[in-house]
Short mmCIF file of C-alpha atoms in Angstrom, two decimals:
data_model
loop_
_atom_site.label_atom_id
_atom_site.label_comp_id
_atom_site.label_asym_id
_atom_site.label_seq_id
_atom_site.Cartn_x
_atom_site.Cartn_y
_atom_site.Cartn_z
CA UNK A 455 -1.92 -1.93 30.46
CA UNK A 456 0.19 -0.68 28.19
CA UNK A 457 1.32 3.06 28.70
CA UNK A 458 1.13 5.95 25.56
CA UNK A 459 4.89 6.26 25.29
CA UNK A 460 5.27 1.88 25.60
CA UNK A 461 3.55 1.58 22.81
CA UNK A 462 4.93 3.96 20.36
CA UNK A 463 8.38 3.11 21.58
CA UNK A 464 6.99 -0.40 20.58
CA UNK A 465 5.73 0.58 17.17
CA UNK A 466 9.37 2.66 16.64
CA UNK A 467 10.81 -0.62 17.65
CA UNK A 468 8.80 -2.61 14.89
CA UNK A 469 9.12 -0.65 12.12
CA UNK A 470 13.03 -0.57 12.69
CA UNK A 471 13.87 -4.25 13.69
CA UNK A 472 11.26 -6.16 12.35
CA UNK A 473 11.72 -9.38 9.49
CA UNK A 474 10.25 -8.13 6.83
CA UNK A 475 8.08 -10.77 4.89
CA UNK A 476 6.66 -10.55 1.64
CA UNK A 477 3.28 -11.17 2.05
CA UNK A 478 1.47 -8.09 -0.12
CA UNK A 479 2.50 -5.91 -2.79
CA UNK A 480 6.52 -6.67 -2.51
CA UNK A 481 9.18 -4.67 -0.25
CA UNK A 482 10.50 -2.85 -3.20
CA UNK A 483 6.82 -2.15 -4.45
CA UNK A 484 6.03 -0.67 -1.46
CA UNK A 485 9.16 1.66 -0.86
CA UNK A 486 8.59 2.83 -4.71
CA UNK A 487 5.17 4.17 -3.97
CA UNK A 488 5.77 5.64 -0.53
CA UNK A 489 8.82 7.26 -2.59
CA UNK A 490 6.78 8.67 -5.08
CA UNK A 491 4.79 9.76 -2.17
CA UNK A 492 7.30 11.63 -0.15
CA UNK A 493 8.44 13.63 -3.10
CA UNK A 494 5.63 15.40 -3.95
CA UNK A 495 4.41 15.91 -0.20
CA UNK A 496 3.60 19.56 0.87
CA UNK A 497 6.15 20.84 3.57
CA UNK A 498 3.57 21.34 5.73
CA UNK A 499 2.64 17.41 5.16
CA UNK A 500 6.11 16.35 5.44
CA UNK A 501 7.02 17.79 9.00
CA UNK A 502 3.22 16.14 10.60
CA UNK A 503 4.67 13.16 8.69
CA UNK A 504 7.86 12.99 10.48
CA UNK A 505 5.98 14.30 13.80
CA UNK A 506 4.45 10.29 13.39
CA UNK A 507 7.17 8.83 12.44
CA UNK A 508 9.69 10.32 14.56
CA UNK A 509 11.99 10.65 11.77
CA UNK A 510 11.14 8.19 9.50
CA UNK A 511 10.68 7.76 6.01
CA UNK A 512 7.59 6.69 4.40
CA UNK A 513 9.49 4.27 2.77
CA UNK A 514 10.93 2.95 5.63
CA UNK A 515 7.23 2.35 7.39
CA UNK A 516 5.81 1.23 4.43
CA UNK A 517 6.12 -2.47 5.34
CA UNK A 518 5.67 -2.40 8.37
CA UNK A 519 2.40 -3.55 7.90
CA UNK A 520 3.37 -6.66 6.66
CA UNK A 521 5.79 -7.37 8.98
CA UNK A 522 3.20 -7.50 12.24
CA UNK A 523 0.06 -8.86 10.39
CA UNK A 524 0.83 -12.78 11.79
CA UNK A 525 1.83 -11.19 15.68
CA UNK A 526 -0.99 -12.19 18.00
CA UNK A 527 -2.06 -7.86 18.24
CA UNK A 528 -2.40 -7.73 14.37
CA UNK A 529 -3.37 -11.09 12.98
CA UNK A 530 -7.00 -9.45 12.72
CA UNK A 531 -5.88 -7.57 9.86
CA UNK A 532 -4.77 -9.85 7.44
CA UNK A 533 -8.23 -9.47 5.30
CA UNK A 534 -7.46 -5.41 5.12
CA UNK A 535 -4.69 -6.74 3.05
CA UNK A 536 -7.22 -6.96 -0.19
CA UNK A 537 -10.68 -7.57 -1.89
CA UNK A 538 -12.48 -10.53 -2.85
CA UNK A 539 -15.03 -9.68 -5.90
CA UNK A 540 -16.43 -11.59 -9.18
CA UNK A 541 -15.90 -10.45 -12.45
CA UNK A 542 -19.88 -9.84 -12.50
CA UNK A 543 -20.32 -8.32 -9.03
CA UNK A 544 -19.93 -4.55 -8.57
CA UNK A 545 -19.33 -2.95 -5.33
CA UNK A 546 -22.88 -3.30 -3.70
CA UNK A 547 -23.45 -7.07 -4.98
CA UNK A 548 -20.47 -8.23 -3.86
CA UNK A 549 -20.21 -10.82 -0.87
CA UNK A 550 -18.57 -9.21 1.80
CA UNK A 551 -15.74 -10.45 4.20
CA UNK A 552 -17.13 -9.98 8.36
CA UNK A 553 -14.02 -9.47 9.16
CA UNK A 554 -13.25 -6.50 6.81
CA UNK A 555 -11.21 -5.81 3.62
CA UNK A 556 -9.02 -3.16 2.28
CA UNK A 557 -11.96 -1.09 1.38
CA UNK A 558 -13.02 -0.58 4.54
CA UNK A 559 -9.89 -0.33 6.32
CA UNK A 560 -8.67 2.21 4.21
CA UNK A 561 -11.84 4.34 5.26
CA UNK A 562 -11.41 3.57 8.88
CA UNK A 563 -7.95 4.45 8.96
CA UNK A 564 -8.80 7.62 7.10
CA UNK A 565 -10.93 8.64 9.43
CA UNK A 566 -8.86 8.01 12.40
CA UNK A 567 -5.81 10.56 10.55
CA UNK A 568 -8.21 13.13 10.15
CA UNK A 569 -9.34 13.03 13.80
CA UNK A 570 -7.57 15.67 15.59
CA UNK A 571 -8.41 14.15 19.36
CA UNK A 572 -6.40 10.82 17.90
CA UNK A 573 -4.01 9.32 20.16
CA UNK A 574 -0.27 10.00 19.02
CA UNK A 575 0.43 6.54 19.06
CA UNK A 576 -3.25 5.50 17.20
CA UNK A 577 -2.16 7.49 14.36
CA UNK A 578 1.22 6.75 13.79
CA UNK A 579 0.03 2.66 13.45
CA UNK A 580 -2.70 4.32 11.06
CA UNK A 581 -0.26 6.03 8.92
CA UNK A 582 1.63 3.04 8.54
CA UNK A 583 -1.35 0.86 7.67
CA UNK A 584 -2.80 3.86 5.41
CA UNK A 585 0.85 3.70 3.64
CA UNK A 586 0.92 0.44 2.86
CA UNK A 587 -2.75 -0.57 1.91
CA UNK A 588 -3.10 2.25 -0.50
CA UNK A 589 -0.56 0.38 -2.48
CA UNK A 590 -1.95 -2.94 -2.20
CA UNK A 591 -4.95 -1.78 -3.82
CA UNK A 592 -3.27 -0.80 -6.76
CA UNK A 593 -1.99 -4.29 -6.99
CA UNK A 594 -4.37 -5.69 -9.66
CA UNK A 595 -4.50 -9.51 -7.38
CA UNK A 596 -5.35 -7.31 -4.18
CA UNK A 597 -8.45 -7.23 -5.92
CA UNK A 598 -8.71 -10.47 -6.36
CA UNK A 599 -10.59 -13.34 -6.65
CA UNK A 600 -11.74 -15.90 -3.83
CA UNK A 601 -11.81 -19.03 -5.67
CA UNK A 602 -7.77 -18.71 -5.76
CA UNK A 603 -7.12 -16.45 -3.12
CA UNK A 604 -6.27 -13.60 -5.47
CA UNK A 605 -3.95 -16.00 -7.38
CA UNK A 606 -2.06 -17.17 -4.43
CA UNK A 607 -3.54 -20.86 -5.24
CA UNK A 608 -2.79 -20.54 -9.32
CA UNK A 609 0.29 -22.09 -9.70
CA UNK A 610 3.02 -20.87 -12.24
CA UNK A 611 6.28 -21.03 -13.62
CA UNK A 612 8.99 -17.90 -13.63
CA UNK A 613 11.44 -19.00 -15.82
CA UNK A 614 11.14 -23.06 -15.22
CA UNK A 615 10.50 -21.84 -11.16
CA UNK A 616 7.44 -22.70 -9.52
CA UNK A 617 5.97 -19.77 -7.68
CA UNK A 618 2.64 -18.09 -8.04
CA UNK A 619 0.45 -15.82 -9.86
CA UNK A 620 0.64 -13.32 -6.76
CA UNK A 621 3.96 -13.63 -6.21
CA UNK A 622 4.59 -13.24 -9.93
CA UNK A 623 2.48 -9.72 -9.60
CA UNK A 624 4.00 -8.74 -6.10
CA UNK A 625 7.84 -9.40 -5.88
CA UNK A 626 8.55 -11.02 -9.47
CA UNK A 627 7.96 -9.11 -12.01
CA UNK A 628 9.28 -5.82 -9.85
CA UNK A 629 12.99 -7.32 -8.91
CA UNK A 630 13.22 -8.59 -12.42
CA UNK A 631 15.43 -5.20 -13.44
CA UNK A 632 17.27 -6.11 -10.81
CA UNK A 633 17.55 -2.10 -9.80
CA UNK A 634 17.16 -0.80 -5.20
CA UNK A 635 14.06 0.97 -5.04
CA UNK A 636 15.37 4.06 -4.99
CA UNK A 637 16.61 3.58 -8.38
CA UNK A 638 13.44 2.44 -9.57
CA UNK A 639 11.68 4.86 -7.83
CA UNK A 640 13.83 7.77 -9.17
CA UNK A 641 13.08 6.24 -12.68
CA UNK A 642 8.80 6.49 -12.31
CA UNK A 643 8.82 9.64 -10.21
CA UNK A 644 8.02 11.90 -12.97
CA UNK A 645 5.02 12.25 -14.17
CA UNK A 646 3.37 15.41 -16.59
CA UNK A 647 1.47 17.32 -14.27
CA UNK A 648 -2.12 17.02 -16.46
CA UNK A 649 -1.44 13.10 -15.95
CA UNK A 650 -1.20 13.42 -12.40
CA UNK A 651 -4.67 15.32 -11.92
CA UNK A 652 -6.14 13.29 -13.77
CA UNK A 653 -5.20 10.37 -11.55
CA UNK A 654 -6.11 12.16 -8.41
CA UNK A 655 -9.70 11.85 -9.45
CA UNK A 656 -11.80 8.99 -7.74
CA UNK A 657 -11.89 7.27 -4.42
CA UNK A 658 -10.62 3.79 -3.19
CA UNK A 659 -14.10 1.82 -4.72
CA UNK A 660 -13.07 3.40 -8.23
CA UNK A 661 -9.30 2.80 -8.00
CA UNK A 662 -10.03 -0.72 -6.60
CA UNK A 663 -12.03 -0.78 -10.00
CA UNK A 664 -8.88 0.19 -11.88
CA UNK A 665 -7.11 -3.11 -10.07
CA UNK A 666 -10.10 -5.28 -10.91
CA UNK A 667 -10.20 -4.43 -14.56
CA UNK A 668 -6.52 -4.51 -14.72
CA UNK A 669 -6.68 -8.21 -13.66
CA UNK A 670 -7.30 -9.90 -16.47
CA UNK A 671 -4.12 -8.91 -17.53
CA UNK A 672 -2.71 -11.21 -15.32
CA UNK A 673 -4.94 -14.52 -16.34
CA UNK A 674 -3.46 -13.67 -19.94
CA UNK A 675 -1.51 -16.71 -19.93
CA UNK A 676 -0.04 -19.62 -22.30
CA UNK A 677 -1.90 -22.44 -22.15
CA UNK A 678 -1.36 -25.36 -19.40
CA UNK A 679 1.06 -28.32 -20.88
CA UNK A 680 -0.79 -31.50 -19.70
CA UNK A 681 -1.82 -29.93 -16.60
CA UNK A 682 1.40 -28.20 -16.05
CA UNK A 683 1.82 -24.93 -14.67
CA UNK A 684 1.87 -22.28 -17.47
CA UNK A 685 5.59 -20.87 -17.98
CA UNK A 686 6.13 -16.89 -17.40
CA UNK A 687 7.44 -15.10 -21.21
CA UNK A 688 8.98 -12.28 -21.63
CA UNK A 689 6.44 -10.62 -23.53
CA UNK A 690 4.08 -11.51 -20.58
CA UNK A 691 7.00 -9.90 -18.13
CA UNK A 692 7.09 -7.27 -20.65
CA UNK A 693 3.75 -6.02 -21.26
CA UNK A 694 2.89 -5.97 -17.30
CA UNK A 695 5.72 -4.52 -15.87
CA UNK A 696 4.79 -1.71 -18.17
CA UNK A 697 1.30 -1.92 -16.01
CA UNK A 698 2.46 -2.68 -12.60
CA UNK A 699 4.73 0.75 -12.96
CA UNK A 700 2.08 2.94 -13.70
CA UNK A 701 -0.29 1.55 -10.56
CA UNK A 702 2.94 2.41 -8.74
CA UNK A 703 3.09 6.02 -9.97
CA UNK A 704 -0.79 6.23 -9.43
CA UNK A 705 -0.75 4.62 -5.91
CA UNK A 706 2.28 7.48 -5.06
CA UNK A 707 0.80 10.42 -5.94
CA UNK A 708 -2.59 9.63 -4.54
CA UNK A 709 -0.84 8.38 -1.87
CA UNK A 710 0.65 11.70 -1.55
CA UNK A 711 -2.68 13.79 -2.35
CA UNK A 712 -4.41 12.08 0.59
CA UNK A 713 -1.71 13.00 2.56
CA UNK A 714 -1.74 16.64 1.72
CA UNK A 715 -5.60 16.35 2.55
CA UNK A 716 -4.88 14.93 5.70
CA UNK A 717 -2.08 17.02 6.73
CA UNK A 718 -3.02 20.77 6.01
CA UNK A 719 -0.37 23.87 6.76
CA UNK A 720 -3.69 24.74 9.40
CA UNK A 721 -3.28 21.56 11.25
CA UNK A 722 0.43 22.17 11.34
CA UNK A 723 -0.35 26.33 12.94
CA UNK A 724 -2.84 24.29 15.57
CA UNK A 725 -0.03 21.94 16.60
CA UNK A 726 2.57 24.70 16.89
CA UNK A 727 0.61 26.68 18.68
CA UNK A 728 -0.32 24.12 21.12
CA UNK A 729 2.88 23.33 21.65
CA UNK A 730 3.92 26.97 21.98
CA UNK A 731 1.15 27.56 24.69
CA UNK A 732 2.19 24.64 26.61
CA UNK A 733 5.75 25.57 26.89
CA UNK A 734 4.70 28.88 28.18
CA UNK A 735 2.62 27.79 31.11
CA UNK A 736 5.47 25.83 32.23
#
């Protein structure tokens, strides 16, 4: 059996030397919102955070998740990834996935971060999922649609490319600017202060009701040639890049809200002093 200390020196390993593939929200989408995150962390957050991640950024765990979910340990958690739902279902009607979603992941990892008799190691994977999913569900095709796999299976054209809707809303429409996450990030980290309490309102059904509404943004698109997939515009690009930047900015500071919840200055005394009482009865 693996030991304590194999497997975080395993996840360490991971995070760090991984491929990392672009199978949710985008690389760049992700390190913008943990960005966001880490900036407007409490310092009593940020050192618990680092505690985890023995040094790391948030932005450098943030895809982690991504990069383990097809390894034989993780390929269980592809459906935490996102939410299938109707246009007419709510939350309670909806038909659920046995095998979970990003709903209930999201709760479950929550859970585990607030549990103070947590494994080390338990919590630093659930920081890294909680990281990364909380951005997914700000990604409008996270809540998606089963018919077409949250538009994985609607084919489109990005400038005369064939790709798909998802990709369009994950990667695409994010690297068009052509600017490193850190510039981008830089760019959406401010936001007025009334704005920002006003996002931190809600819970993950309501914000995953933000993505859902926010889909039909995405359908919004010229009509098929013949049967042809429909061709990206600009003012499409346009108009949603405007969108997908302010569920980044929301995703970030909830992101970093939770956190703060999760990581009080009195959980930070409790670990000191533990670690101050153990040193003396050496």
């Amino acid at each position: 059996m693996i030991s304590v200390t194999q497997a975080v020196k395993y996840f360490v390993f991971i995070v760090l030397f991984a491929p990392q593939l672009a199978l949710a929200f985008g690389k760049k989408g992700h390190q913008i919102v943990a960005m966001i995150a880490q900036d407007n962390l409490t310092i009593a957050a940020q050192r618990q955070v680092f505690a985890l991640t023995k040094g790391q950024s948030l932005a450098q765990i943030s895809t982690w998740a991504d990069s383990v979910r097809n390894t034989k340990k993780w390929r269980g958690t592809a459906p935490w990834h996102y939410v299938s739902i109707a246009d007419d279902q709510t939350w309670q009607t909806r038909k659920r996935n046995k095998k979970g979603d990003i709903l209930q992941a999201l709760t479950q990892l929550e859970a585990t971060l607030a549990n103070p008799n947590a494994l080390t190691h338990n919590k630093a994977e659930a920081l890294a999922f909680y990281v990364h999913l909380l951005a997914d569900l700000h990604q409008p095709l996270h809540v998606g649609y089963r018919h077409d796999s949250g538009g994985n299976k609607y084919k489109v054209l990005w400038f005369n490319k064939p790709t798909n809707l998802h990709k369009v809303w994950d990667t695409l429409i994010i690297d068009y600017p052509q600017l490193s996450a850190q510039q981008y990030g830089k760019l959406l980290r401010y936001v007025p202060p009334k704005q920002q309490q006003q996002w931190l309102t809600g819970n993950y059904f309501s914000w995953a009701t933000e993505s859902k509404t926010m889909r039909q943004f995405a359908y919004k698109l010229p009509a098929n040639n013949h049967n042809k997939p429909a061709n990206i515009s600009s003012q499409y690009r346009i108009s949603n890049q405007i969108r997908l930047e302010q569920r980044m900015q929301q995703a970030g500071f909830r992101l970093a809200h939770k956190l703060n919840l999760l990581f009080p200055a009195t959980a930070l005394n409790k670990y000191s002093q533990r670690n101050e009482q153990s040193l003396l009865n050496k």
